[in-house]
């Protein structure tokens, strides 16, 4: 945060950034040159890192692409998305969202007695469905091509 505010970052005697508020070169350098970011011990530690919900990944990609729908956003096939990634916005199966807060996945995380509620949705068909849908969104926009989630635009047609 300090590198973003000041616009500069020093590492190993080298200065990054222009000194202006919001300089992304200094922010980038502060993130990637930080000791914790380069420490391989943290890469192997089971408590390091995080998992995002599939719907958050979809929305993040849409925001990073400056996605603007040509139709109302209701053109998303809700049942297809729910089947492919296990989630749909505003359609929680219970008041506790999509996952149990005490869920422990198999493997290193569960062995370390850590919980990962978001991992409830990470089974192979849903991971493949998410990857296919994200790839389709990048290549074709919001359509039903190659695992896309569109209700309206058919593969091979333009809007």
Tab-separated table of N, CA, C and O in Angstrom, residues 36-156:
chain	number	residue	atom	x	y	z
A	36	UNK	N	8.448	-12.382	1.139
A	36	UNK	CA	7.422	-13.418	1.270
A	36	UNK	C	6.982	-13.936	-0.099
A	36	UNK	O	6.667	-15.112	-0.255
A	37	UNK	N	6.974	-13.081	-1.112
A	37	UNK	CA	6.562	-13.507	-2.458
A	37	UNK	C	7.615	-14.403	-3.107
A	37	UNK	O	7.291	-15.228	-3.955
A	38	UNK	N	8.876	-14.243	-2.698
A	38	UNK	CA	9.955	-15.021	-3.309
A	38	UNK	C	10.413	-16.193	-2.450
A	38	UNK	O	11.293	-16.950	-2.842
A	39	UNK	N	9.809	-16.380	-1.307
A	39	UNK	CA	10.222	-17.416	-0.376
A	39	UNK	C	9.593	-18.756	-0.767
A	39	UNK	O	8.380	-18.934	-0.688
A	40	UNK	N	10.405	-19.710	-1.185
A	40	UNK	CA	9.888	-21.014	-1.618
A	40	UNK	C	9.359	-21.848	-0.453
A	40	UNK	O	8.573	-22.755	-0.669
A	41	UNK	N	9.756	-21.505	0.758
A	41	UNK	CA	9.236	-22.226	1.923
A	41	UNK	C	7.721	-22.009	2.023
A	41	UNK	O	6.967	-22.935	2.301
A	42	UNK	N	7.257	-20.794	1.755
A	42	UNK	CA	5.828	-20.512	1.812
A	42	UNK	C	5.062	-21.233	0.712
A	42	UNK	O	3.888	-21.559	0.887
A	43	UNK	N	5.690	-21.479	-0.434
A	43	UNK	CA	5.025	-22.214	-1.508
A	43	UNK	C	4.646	-23.620	-1.067
A	43	UNK	O	3.644	-24.174	-1.510
A	44	UNK	N	5.447	-24.196	-0.226
A	44	UNK	CA	5.208	-25.568	0.218
A	44	UNK	C	4.372	-25.650	1.497
A	44	UNK	O	3.918	-26.706	1.867
A	45	UNK	N	4.172	-24.525	2.159
A	45	UNK	CA	3.427	-24.533	3.413
A	45	UNK	C	1.934	-24.632	3.123
A	45	UNK	O	1.396	-23.880	2.320
A	46	UNK	N	1.255	-25.575	3.788
A	46	UNK	CA	-0.153	-25.836	3.492
A	46	UNK	C	-1.082	-24.684	3.878
A	46	UNK	O	-2.169	-24.557	3.327
A	47	UNK	N	-0.684	-23.838	4.801
A	47	UNK	CA	-1.538	-22.736	5.226
A	47	UNK	C	-1.353	-21.496	4.359
A	47	UNK	O	-2.033	-20.499	4.546
A	48	UNK	N	-0.449	-21.546	3.405
A	48	UNK	CA	-0.176	-20.398	2.549
A	48	UNK	C	-1.052	-20.453	1.296
A	48	UNK	O	-1.207	-21.494	0.680
A	49	UNK	N	-1.617	-19.329	0.924
A	49	UNK	CA	-2.437	-19.262	-0.279
A	49	UNK	C	-3.916	-19.263	0.039
A	49	UNK	O	-4.327	-19.306	1.191
A	50	UNK	N	-4.726	-19.185	-1.006
A	50	UNK	CA	-6.168	-19.180	-0.816
A	50	UNK	C	-6.860	-19.685	-2.069
A	50	UNK	O	-6.278	-19.714	-3.152
A	51	UNK	N	-8.109	-20.073	-1.901
A	51	UNK	CA	-8.931	-20.536	-3.014
A	51	UNK	C	-10.090	-19.554	-3.146
A	51	UNK	O	-10.692	-19.162	-2.148
A	52	UNK	N	-10.401	-19.155	-4.375
A	52	UNK	CA	-11.560	-18.286	-4.596
A	52	UNK	C	-12.730	-19.118	-5.104
A	52	UNK	O	-12.547	-20.096	-5.806
A	53	UNK	N	-13.926	-18.678	-4.770
A	53	UNK	CA	-15.119	-19.353	-5.253
A	53	UNK	C	-15.173	-19.271	-6.770
A	53	UNK	O	-14.730	-18.281	-7.358
A	54	UNK	N	-15.728	-20.289	-7.428
A	54	UNK	CA	-15.798	-20.255	-8.894
A	54	UNK	C	-16.519	-19.028	-9.450
A	54	UNK	O	-16.065	-18.433	-10.422
A	55	UNK	N	-17.607	-18.619	-8.834
A	55	UNK	CA	-18.347	-17.465	-9.355
A	55	UNK	C	-17.518	-16.187	-9.218
A	55	UNK	O	-17.594	-15.294	-10.058
A	56	UNK	N	-16.692	-16.111	-8.178
A	56	UNK	CA	-15.814	-14.947	-8.009
A	56	UNK	C	-14.754	-14.935	-9.112
A	56	UNK	O	-14.398	-13.875	-9.633
A	57	UNK	N	-14.266	-16.108	-9.508
A	57	UNK	CA	-13.313	-16.187	-10.621
A	57	UNK	C	-13.951	-15.707	-11.923
A	57	UNK	O	-13.327	-14.992	-12.703
A	58	UNK	N	-15.200	-16.103	-12.158
A	58	UNK	CA	-15.908	-15.690	-13.377
A	58	UNK	C	-16.084	-14.176	-13.393
A	58	UNK	O	-15.772	-13.507	-14.387
A	59	UNK	N	-16.569	-13.612	-12.289
A	59	UNK	CA	-16.794	-12.170	-12.212
A	59	UNK	C	-15.462	-11.415	-12.324
A	59	UNK	O	-15.382	-10.382	-13.003
A	60	UNK	N	-14.412	-11.924	-11.712
A	60	UNK	CA	-13.091	-11.279	-11.810
A	60	UNK	C	-12.604	-11.236	-13.250
A	60	UNK	O	-12.066	-10.220	-13.696
A	61	UNK	N	-12.780	-12.339	-13.976
A	61	UNK	CA	-12.373	-12.350	-15.386
A	61	UNK	C	-13.200	-11.360	-16.190
A	61	UNK	O	-12.657	-10.599	-16.991
A	62	UNK	N	-14.512	-11.332	-15.957
A	62	UNK	CA	-15.368	-10.389	-16.685
A	62	UNK	C	-14.969	-8.946	-16.397
A	62	UNK	O	-14.918	-8.122	-17.314
A	63	UNK	N	-14.666	-8.654	-15.148
A	63	UNK	CA	-14.250	-7.291	-14.799
A	63	UNK	C	-12.901	-6.947	-15.424
A	63	UNK	O	-12.703	-5.829	-15.908
A	64	UNK	N	-11.962	-7.895	-15.429
A	64	UNK	CA	-10.643	-7.613	-16.008
A	64	UNK	C	-10.722	-7.407	-17.520
A	64	UNK	O	-9.881	-6.732	-18.101
A	65	UNK	N	-11.749	-7.999	-18.141
A	65	UNK	CA	-11.950	-7.841	-19.586
A	65	UNK	C	-12.820	-6.629	-19.916
A	65	UNK	O	-13.124	-6.391	-21.084
A	66	UNK	N	-13.242	-5.872	-18.890
A	66	UNK	CA	-14.192	-4.770	-19.074
A	66	UNK	C	-15.430	-5.252	-19.821
A	66	UNK	O	-15.906	-4.618	-20.758
A	67	UNK	N	-15.943	-6.404	-19.397
A	67	UNK	CA	-17.075	-7.038	-20.053
A	67	UNK	C	-18.312	-6.153	-19.994
A	67	UNK	O	-18.690	-5.656	-18.948
A	68	UNK	N	-18.909	-5.933	-21.163
A	68	UNK	CA	-20.178	-5.216	-21.279
A	68	UNK	C	-21.087	-6.094	-22.123
A	68	UNK	O	-20.798	-6.347	-23.293
A	69	UNK	N	-22.187	-6.591	-21.541
A	69	UNK	CA	-23.059	-7.473	-22.316
A	69	UNK	C	-23.809	-6.715	-23.401
A	69	UNK	O	-24.177	-5.561	-23.213
A	70	UNK	N	-24.001	-7.357	-24.544
A	70	UNK	CA	-24.778	-6.734	-25.609
A	70	UNK	C	-26.269	-6.919	-25.358
A	70	UNK	O	-27.082	-6.269	-25.975
A	71	UNK	N	-26.617	-7.826	-24.465
A	71	UNK	CA	-27.995	-8.079	-24.028
A	71	UNK	C	-28.028	-7.988	-22.518
A	71	UNK	O	-26.988	-8.017	-21.880
A	72	UNK	N	-29.236	-7.978	-21.961
A	72	UNK	CA	-29.291	-8.042	-20.495
A	72	UNK	C	-28.571	-9.293	-19.992
A	72	UNK	O	-28.576	-10.324	-20.646
A	73	UNK	N	-27.968	-9.179	-18.843
A	73	UNK	CA	-27.151	-10.256	-18.310
A	73	UNK	C	-27.970	-11.509	-18.007
A	73	UNK	O	-27.431	-12.558	-17.726
A	74	UNK	N	-29.288	-11.420	-18.113
A	74	UNK	CA	-30.123	-12.608	-17.924
A	74	UNK	C	-29.894	-13.620	-19.040
A	74	UNK	O	-30.469	-14.701	-19.012
A	75	UNK	N	-29.048	-13.272	-19.997
A	75	UNK	CA	-28.751	-14.194	-21.102
A	75	UNK	C	-27.838	-15.329	-20.672
A	75	UNK	O	-27.521	-16.193	-21.464
A	76	UNK	N	-27.429	-15.357	-19.405
A	76	UNK	CA	-26.602	-16.455	-18.916
A	76	UNK	C	-27.506	-17.635	-18.583
A	76	UNK	O	-28.523	-17.481	-17.913
A	77	UNK	N	-27.137	-18.797	-19.045
A	77	UNK	CA	-27.893	-20.012	-18.769
A	77	UNK	C	-27.611	-20.442	-17.334
A	77	UNK	O	-26.586	-21.044	-17.048
A	78	UNK	N	-28.537	-20.122	-16.451
A	78	UNK	CA	-28.313	-20.360	-15.028
A	78	UNK	C	-28.135	-21.839	-14.699
A	78	UNK	O	-27.299	-22.197	-13.900
A	79	UNK	N	-28.941	-22.679	-15.316
A	79	UNK	CA	-28.846	-24.097	-15.006
A	79	UNK	C	-27.527	-24.680	-15.506
A	79	UNK	O	-26.916	-25.512	-14.850
A	80	UNK	N	-27.076	-24.216	-16.664
A	80	UNK	CA	-25.810	-24.696	-17.220
A	80	UNK	C	-24.647	-24.271	-16.325
A	80	UNK	O	-23.746	-25.052	-16.043
A	81	UNK	N	-24.676	-23.006	-15.875
A	81	UNK	CA	-23.600	-22.507	-15.026
A	81	UNK	C	-23.604	-23.227	-13.685
A	81	UNK	O	-22.558	-23.612	-13.179
A	82	UNK	N	-24.788	-23.436	-13.126
A	82	UNK	CA	-24.870	-24.142	-11.851
A	82	UNK	C	-24.338	-25.564	-11.983
A	82	UNK	O	-23.612	-26.047	-11.129
A	83	UNK	N	-24.644	-26.216	-13.088
A	83	UNK	CA	-24.156	-27.581	-13.327
A	83	UNK	C	-22.655	-27.594	-13.576
A	83	UNK	O	-21.945	-28.458	-13.081
A	84	UNK	N	-22.138	-26.613	-14.319
A	84	UNK	CA	-20.726	-26.610	-14.707
A	84	UNK	C	-19.777	-26.169	-13.603
A	84	UNK	O	-18.670	-26.690	-13.514
A	85	UNK	N	-20.177	-25.162	-12.804
A	85	UNK	CA	-19.243	-24.667	-11.786
A	85	UNK	C	-19.768	-24.816	-10.366
A	85	UNK	O	-19.052	-24.566	-9.413
A	86	UNK	N	-21.039	-25.187	-10.218
A	86	UNK	CA	-21.596	-25.416	-8.896
A	86	UNK	C	-22.139	-24.181	-8.222
A	86	UNK	O	-22.577	-24.246	-7.075
A	87	UNK	N	-22.143	-23.040	-8.908
A	87	UNK	CA	-22.632	-21.802	-8.318
A	87	UNK	C	-23.355	-20.970	-9.359
A	87	UNK	O	-23.098	-21.087	-10.555
A	88	UNK	N	-24.220	-20.101	-8.878
A	88	UNK	CA	-24.896	-19.105	-9.706
A	88	UNK	C	-25.163	-17.912	-8.811
A	88	UNK	O	-25.545	-18.088	-7.653
A	89	UNK	N	-24.947	-16.690	-9.305
A	89	UNK	CA	-25.148	-15.521	-8.445
A	89	UNK	C	-26.582	-15.450	-7.909
A	89	UNK	O	-27.528	-15.727	-8.633
A	90	UNK	N	-26.702	-15.091	-6.660
A	90	UNK	CA	-27.981	-14.862	-5.991
A	90	UNK	C	-28.859	-16.102	-5.890
A	90	UNK	O	-30.049	-15.996	-5.635
A	91	UNK	N	-28.324	-17.266	-6.101
A	91	UNK	CA	-29.107	-18.488	-5.989
A	91	UNK	C	-28.405	-19.471	-5.052
A	91	UNK	O	-27.967	-20.536	-5.457
A	92	UNK	N	-28.319	-19.089	-3.788
A	92	UNK	CA	-27.703	-19.950	-2.793
A	92	UNK	C	-28.656	-21.076	-2.433
A	92	UNK	O	-29.865	-20.880	-2.349
A	93	UNK	N	-28.124	-22.247	-2.221
A	93	UNK	CA	-28.953	-23.390	-1.851
A	93	UNK	C	-29.408	-23.319	-0.404
A	93	UNK	O	-30.384	-23.939	-0.029
A	94	UNK	N	-28.685	-22.576	0.415
A	94	UNK	CA	-29.074	-22.411	1.816
A	94	UNK	C	-28.569	-21.059	2.299
A	94	UNK	O	-27.842	-20.368	1.586
A	95	UNK	N	-28.935	-20.707	3.505
A	95	UNK	CA	-28.477	-19.441	4.064
A	95	UNK	C	-26.987	-19.458	4.376
A	95	UNK	O	-26.400	-18.432	4.667
A	96	UNK	N	-26.355	-20.649	4.307
A	96	UNK	CA	-24.938	-20.781	4.590
A	96	UNK	C	-24.108	-20.802	3.317
A	96	UNK	O	-23.025	-21.366	3.273
A	97	UNK	N	-24.632	-20.206	2.258
A	97	UNK	CA	-23.958	-20.134	0.972
A	97	UNK	C	-23.872	-21.514	0.350
A	97	UNK	O	-24.803	-22.302	0.439
A	98	UNK	N	-22.757	-21.841	-0.285
A	98	UNK	CA	-22.639	-23.076	-1.028
A	98	UNK	C	-21.847	-24.156	-0.302
A	98	UNK	O	-21.798	-25.271	-0.737
A	99	UNK	N	-21.194	-23.825	0.772
A	99	UNK	CA	-20.277	-24.773	1.384
A	99	UNK	C	-20.369	-24.779	2.894
A	99	UNK	O	-20.772	-23.820	3.512
A	100	UNK	N	-19.943	-25.876	3.444
A	100	UNK	CA	-19.904	-26.016	4.895
A	100	UNK	C	-18.641	-25.364	5.436
A	100	UNK	O	-17.550	-25.586	4.909
A	101	UNK	N	-18.752	-24.563	6.480
A	101	UNK	CA	-17.566	-23.866	6.995
A	101	UNK	C	-16.502	-24.795	7.559
A	101	UNK	O	-15.341	-24.428	7.630
A	102	UNK	N	-16.880	-26.012	7.923
A	102	UNK	CA	-15.892	-26.939	8.509
A	102	UNK	C	-15.334	-27.929	7.495
A	102	UNK	O	-14.650	-28.878	7.873
A	103	UNK	N	-15.566	-27.709	6.198
A	103	UNK	CA	-15.123	-28.662	5.184
A	103	UNK	C	-13.599	-28.768	5.143
A	103	UNK	O	-12.893	-27.759	5.071
A	104	UNK	N	-13.093	-30.015	5.193
A	104	UNK	CA	-11.658	-30.291	5.091
A	104	UNK	C	-11.432	-31.159	3.857
A	104	UNK	O	-11.867	-32.308	3.829
A	105	UNK	N	-10.753	-30.645	2.851
A	105	UNK	CA	-10.493	-31.470	1.669
A	105	UNK	C	-9.450	-32.542	1.975
A	105	UNK	O	-8.675	-32.424	2.922
A	106	UNK	N	-9.458	-33.566	1.166
A	106	UNK	CA	-8.445	-34.615	1.305
A	106	UNK	C	-7.084	-34.056	0.916
A	106	UNK	O	-6.983	-33.136	0.132
A	107	UNK	N	-6.040	-34.622	1.453
A	107	UNK	CA	-4.688	-34.211	1.091
A	107	UNK	C	-4.032	-33.399	2.174
A	107	UNK	O	-4.382	-33.489	3.351
A	108	UNK	N	-3.072	-32.582	1.776
A	108	UNK	CA	-2.243	-31.850	2.728
A	108	UNK	C	-3.031	-30.879	3.593
A	108	UNK	O	-2.720	-30.695	4.761
A	109	UNK	N	-4.048	-30.244	3.029
A	109	UNK	CA	-4.819	-29.276	3.814
A	109	UNK	C	-5.584	-29.986	4.928
A	109	UNK	O	-5.562	-29.578	6.080
A	110	UNK	N	-6.282	-31.065	4.573
A	110	UNK	CA	-7.008	-31.840	5.578
A	110	UNK	C	-6.092	-32.483	6.590
A	110	UNK	O	-6.407	-32.535	7.785
A	111	UNK	N	-4.949	-32.979	6.129
A	111	UNK	CA	-3.975	-33.602	7.033
A	111	UNK	C	-3.439	-32.606	8.053
A	111	UNK	O	-3.073	-32.981	9.163
A	112	UNK	N	-3.375	-31.336	7.666
A	112	UNK	CA	-2.881	-30.304	8.574
A	112	UNK	C	-3.999	-29.745	9.452
A	112	UNK	O	-3.806	-28.754	10.139
A	113	UNK	N	-5.164	-30.383	9.418
A	113	UNK	CA	-6.362	-29.984	10.165
A	113	UNK	C	-6.788	-28.547	9.860
A	113	UNK	O	-7.315	-27.854	10.717
A	114	UNK	N	-6.580	-28.123	8.627
A	114	UNK	CA	-7.060	-26.824	8.167
A	114	UNK	C	-8.373	-27.026	7.434
A	114	UNK	O	-8.671	-28.110	6.950
A	115	UNK	N	-9.172	-25.987	7.346
A	115	UNK	CA	-10.429	-26.062	6.605
A	115	UNK	C	-10.318	-25.231	5.336
A	115	UNK	O	-9.526	-24.295	5.254
A	116	UNK	N	-11.108	-25.598	4.341
A	116	UNK	CA	-11.169	-24.867	3.084
A	116	UNK	C	-12.585	-24.989	2.529
A	116	UNK	O	-12.852	-25.827	1.674
A	117	UNK	N	-13.514	-24.186	3.053
A	117	UNK	CA	-14.906	-24.310	2.635
A	117	UNK	C	-15.109	-24.216	1.123
A	117	UNK	O	-15.919	-24.944	0.560
A	118	UNK	N	-14.366	-23.328	0.442
A	118	UNK	CA	-14.528	-23.154	-0.999
A	118	UNK	C	-14.148	-24.402	-1.783
A	118	UNK	O	-14.590	-24.599	-2.903
A	119	UNK	N	-13.326	-25.254	-1.194
A	119	UNK	CA	-12.895	-26.472	-1.880
A	119	UNK	C	-14.030	-27.485	-2.005
A	119	UNK	O	-13.892	-28.473	-2.717
A	120	UNK	N	-15.153	-27.228	-1.346
A	120	UNK	CA	-16.316	-28.101	-1.486
A	120	UNK	C	-16.707	-28.241	-2.953
A	120	UNK	O	-17.131	-29.299	-3.398
A	121	UNK	N	-16.562	-27.171	-3.713
A	121	UNK	CA	-16.980	-27.150	-5.117
A	121	UNK	C	-15.900	-27.632	-6.074
A	121	UNK	O	-16.110	-27.620	-7.280
A	122	UNK	N	-14.749	-28.022	-5.570
A	122	UNK	CA	-13.643	-28.393	-6.446
A	122	UNK	C	-13.592	-29.896	-6.703
A	122	UNK	O	-12.708	-30.590	-6.229
A	123	UNK	N	-14.524	-30.378	-7.481
A	123	UNK	CA	-14.410	-31.741	-7.971
A	123	UNK	C	-14.045	-31.651	-9.454
A	123	UNK	O	-14.147	-30.584	-10.064
A	124	UNK	N	-13.587	-32.730	-10.024
A	124	UNK	CA	-13.046	-32.688	-11.387
A	124	UNK	C	-14.032	-32.160	-12.424
A	124	UNK	O	-13.663	-31.297	-13.220
A	125	UNK	N	-15.288	-32.614	-12.461
A	125	UNK	CA	-16.196	-32.081	-13.484
A	125	UNK	C	-16.400	-30.572	-13.372
A	125	UNK	O	-16.478	-29.877	-14.387
A	126	UNK	N	-16.463	-30.047	-12.161
A	126	UNK	CA	-16.670	-28.605	-12.000
A	126	UNK	C	-15.421	-27.802	-12.346
A	126	UNK	O	-15.515	-26.702	-12.882
A	127	UNK	N	-14.258	-28.327	-12.035
A	127	UNK	CA	-13.018	-27.632	-12.413
A	127	UNK	C	-12.918	-27.567	-13.939
A	127	UNK	O	-12.615	-26.512	-14.515
A	128	UNK	N	-13.209	-28.671	-14.614
A	128	UNK	CA	-13.184	-28.695	-16.079
A	128	UNK	C	-14.261	-27.766	-16.631
A	128	UNK	O	-14.024	-27.016	-17.578
A	129	UNK	N	-15.457	-27.772	-16.046
A	129	UNK	CA	-16.528	-26.883	-16.483
A	129	UNK	C	-16.160	-25.423	-16.329
A	129	UNK	O	-16.457	-24.600	-17.198
A	130	UNK	N	-15.493	-25.087	-15.225
A	130	UNK	CA	-15.048	-23.709	-15.008
A	130	UNK	C	-14.003	-23.317	-16.043
A	130	UNK	O	-14.088	-22.250	-16.654
A	131	UNK	N	-13.020	-24.176	-16.263
A	131	UNK	CA	-11.969	-23.868	-17.243
A	131	UNK	C	-12.551	-23.746	-18.658
A	131	UNK	O	-12.178	-22.837	-19.411
A	132	UNK	N	-13.466	-24.644	-19.033
A	132	UNK	CA	-14.094	-24.553	-20.352
A	132	UNK	C	-14.894	-23.264	-20.495
A	132	UNK	O	-14.829	-22.592	-21.525
A	133	UNK	N	-15.652	-22.916	-19.460
A	133	UNK	CA	-16.454	-21.700	-19.507
A	133	UNK	C	-15.606	-20.439	-19.584
A	133	UNK	O	-15.905	-19.520	-20.349
A	134	UNK	N	-14.536	-20.382	-18.795
A	134	UNK	CA	-13.651	-19.212	-18.831
A	134	UNK	C	-12.943	-19.101	-20.181
A	134	UNK	O	-12.813	-18.001	-20.740
A	135	UNK	N	-12.493	-20.230	-20.713
A	135	UNK	CA	-11.840	-20.220	-22.026
A	135	UNK	C	-12.818	-19.772	-23.098
A	135	UNK	O	-12.472	-18.973	-23.974
A	136	UNK	N	-14.051	-20.256	-23.047
A	136	UNK	CA	-15.076	-19.846	-24.007
A	136	UNK	C	-15.362	-18.353	-23.899
A	136	UNK	O	-15.507	-17.665	-24.910
A	137	UNK	N	-15.431	-17.838	-22.680
A	137	UNK	CA	-15.674	-16.415	-22.469
A	137	UNK	C	-14.559	-15.569	-23.076
A	137	UNK	O	-14.814	-14.542	-23.709
A	138	UNK	N	-13.323	-16.017	-22.937
A	138	UNK	CA	-12.185	-15.284	-23.494
A	138	UNK	C	-12.181	-15.348	-25.018
A	138	UNK	O	-11.995	-14.345	-25.692
A	139	UNK	N	-12.401	-16.554	-25.571
A	139	UNK	CA	-12.316	-16.734	-27.031
A	139	UNK	C	-13.537	-16.217	-27.787
A	139	UNK	O	-13.399	-15.635	-28.862
A	140	UNK	N	-14.738	-16.421	-27.251
A	140	UNK	CA	-15.961	-16.158	-28.004
A	140	UNK	C	-16.881	-15.123	-27.380
A	140	UNK	O	-17.930	-14.820	-27.930
A	141	UNK	N	-16.529	-14.592	-26.218
A	141	UNK	CA	-17.463	-13.726	-25.512
A	141	UNK	C	-18.524	-14.588	-24.841
A	141	UNK	O	-18.377	-15.795	-24.708
A	142	UNK	N	-19.611	-13.963	-24.450
A	142	UNK	CA	-20.679	-14.706	-23.785
A	142	UNK	C	-21.489	-15.451	-24.833
A	142	UNK	O	-22.353	-14.901	-25.498
A	143	UNK	N	-21.165	-16.721	-25.027
A	143	UNK	CA	-21.846	-17.571	-26.007
A	143	UNK	C	-21.921	-18.983	-25.442
A	143	UNK	O	-21.462	-19.245	-24.348
A	144	UNK	N	-22.519	-19.879	-26.224
A	144	UNK	CA	-22.566	-21.272	-25.763
A	144	UNK	C	-21.460	-22.116	-26.393
A	144	UNK	O	-21.464	-23.328	-26.272
A	145	UNK	N	-20.500	-21.478	-27.040
A	145	UNK	CA	-19.412	-22.193	-27.709
A	145	UNK	C	-18.506	-22.889	-26.693
A	145	UNK	O	-18.110	-22.294	-25.690
A	146	UNK	N	-18.168	-24.122	-26.966
A	146	UNK	CA	-17.161	-24.873	-26.221
A	146	UNK	C	-17.290	-24.755	-24.708
A	146	UNK	O	-16.329	-24.459	-24.008
A	147	UNK	N	-18.487	-24.986	-24.201
A	147	UNK	CA	-18.691	-24.968	-22.757
A	147	UNK	C	-19.073	-23.623	-22.191
A	147	UNK	O	-19.046	-23.440	-20.982
A	148	UNK	N	-19.443	-22.667	-23.051
A	148	UNK	CA	-19.859	-21.345	-22.578
A	148	UNK	C	-21.201	-21.395	-21.870
A	148	UNK	O	-21.925	-22.382	-21.933
A	149	UNK	N	-21.563	-20.284	-21.219
A	149	UNK	CA	-22.746	-20.266	-20.373
A	149	UNK	C	-23.880	-19.436	-20.931
A	149	UNK	O	-24.806	-19.094	-20.217
A	150	UNK	N	-23.857	-19.079	-22.222
A	150	UNK	CA	-24.881	-18.200	-22.774
A	150	UNK	C	-26.186	-18.932	-23.014
A	150	UNK	O	-26.230	-20.099	-23.389
A	151	UNK	N	-27.254	-18.205	-22.849
A	151	UNK	CA	-28.576	-18.718	-23.145
A	151	UNK	C	-29.006	-18.266	-24.529
A	151	UNK	O	-29.773	-18.930	-25.202
A	152	UNK	N	-28.490	-17.112	-24.959
A	152	UNK	CA	-28.951	-16.521	-26.207
A	152	UNK	C	-28.082	-16.792	-27.407
A	152	UNK	O	-28.508	-17.414	-28.374
A	153	UNK	N	-26.837	-16.314	-27.381
A	153	UNK	CA	-25.982	-16.388	-28.561
A	153	UNK	C	-25.494	-17.804	-28.777
A	153	UNK	O	-24.843	-18.404	-27.947
A	154	UNK	N	-25.811	-18.353	-29.939
A	154	UNK	CA	-25.395	-19.701	-30.285
A	154	UNK	C	-23.991	-19.684	-30.896
A	154	UNK	O	-23.583	-18.695	-31.490
A	155	UNK	N	-23.301	-20.776	-30.792
A	155	UNK	CA	-21.960	-20.887	-31.334
A	155	UNK	C	-22.001	-20.701	-32.853
A	155	UNK	O	-22.831	-21.285	-33.534
A	156	UNK	N	-21.116	-19.875	-33.357
A	156	UNK	CA	-21.044	-19.638	-34.806
A	156	UNK	C	-21.883	-18.468	-35.258
A	156	UNK	O	-21.891	-18.133	-36.441
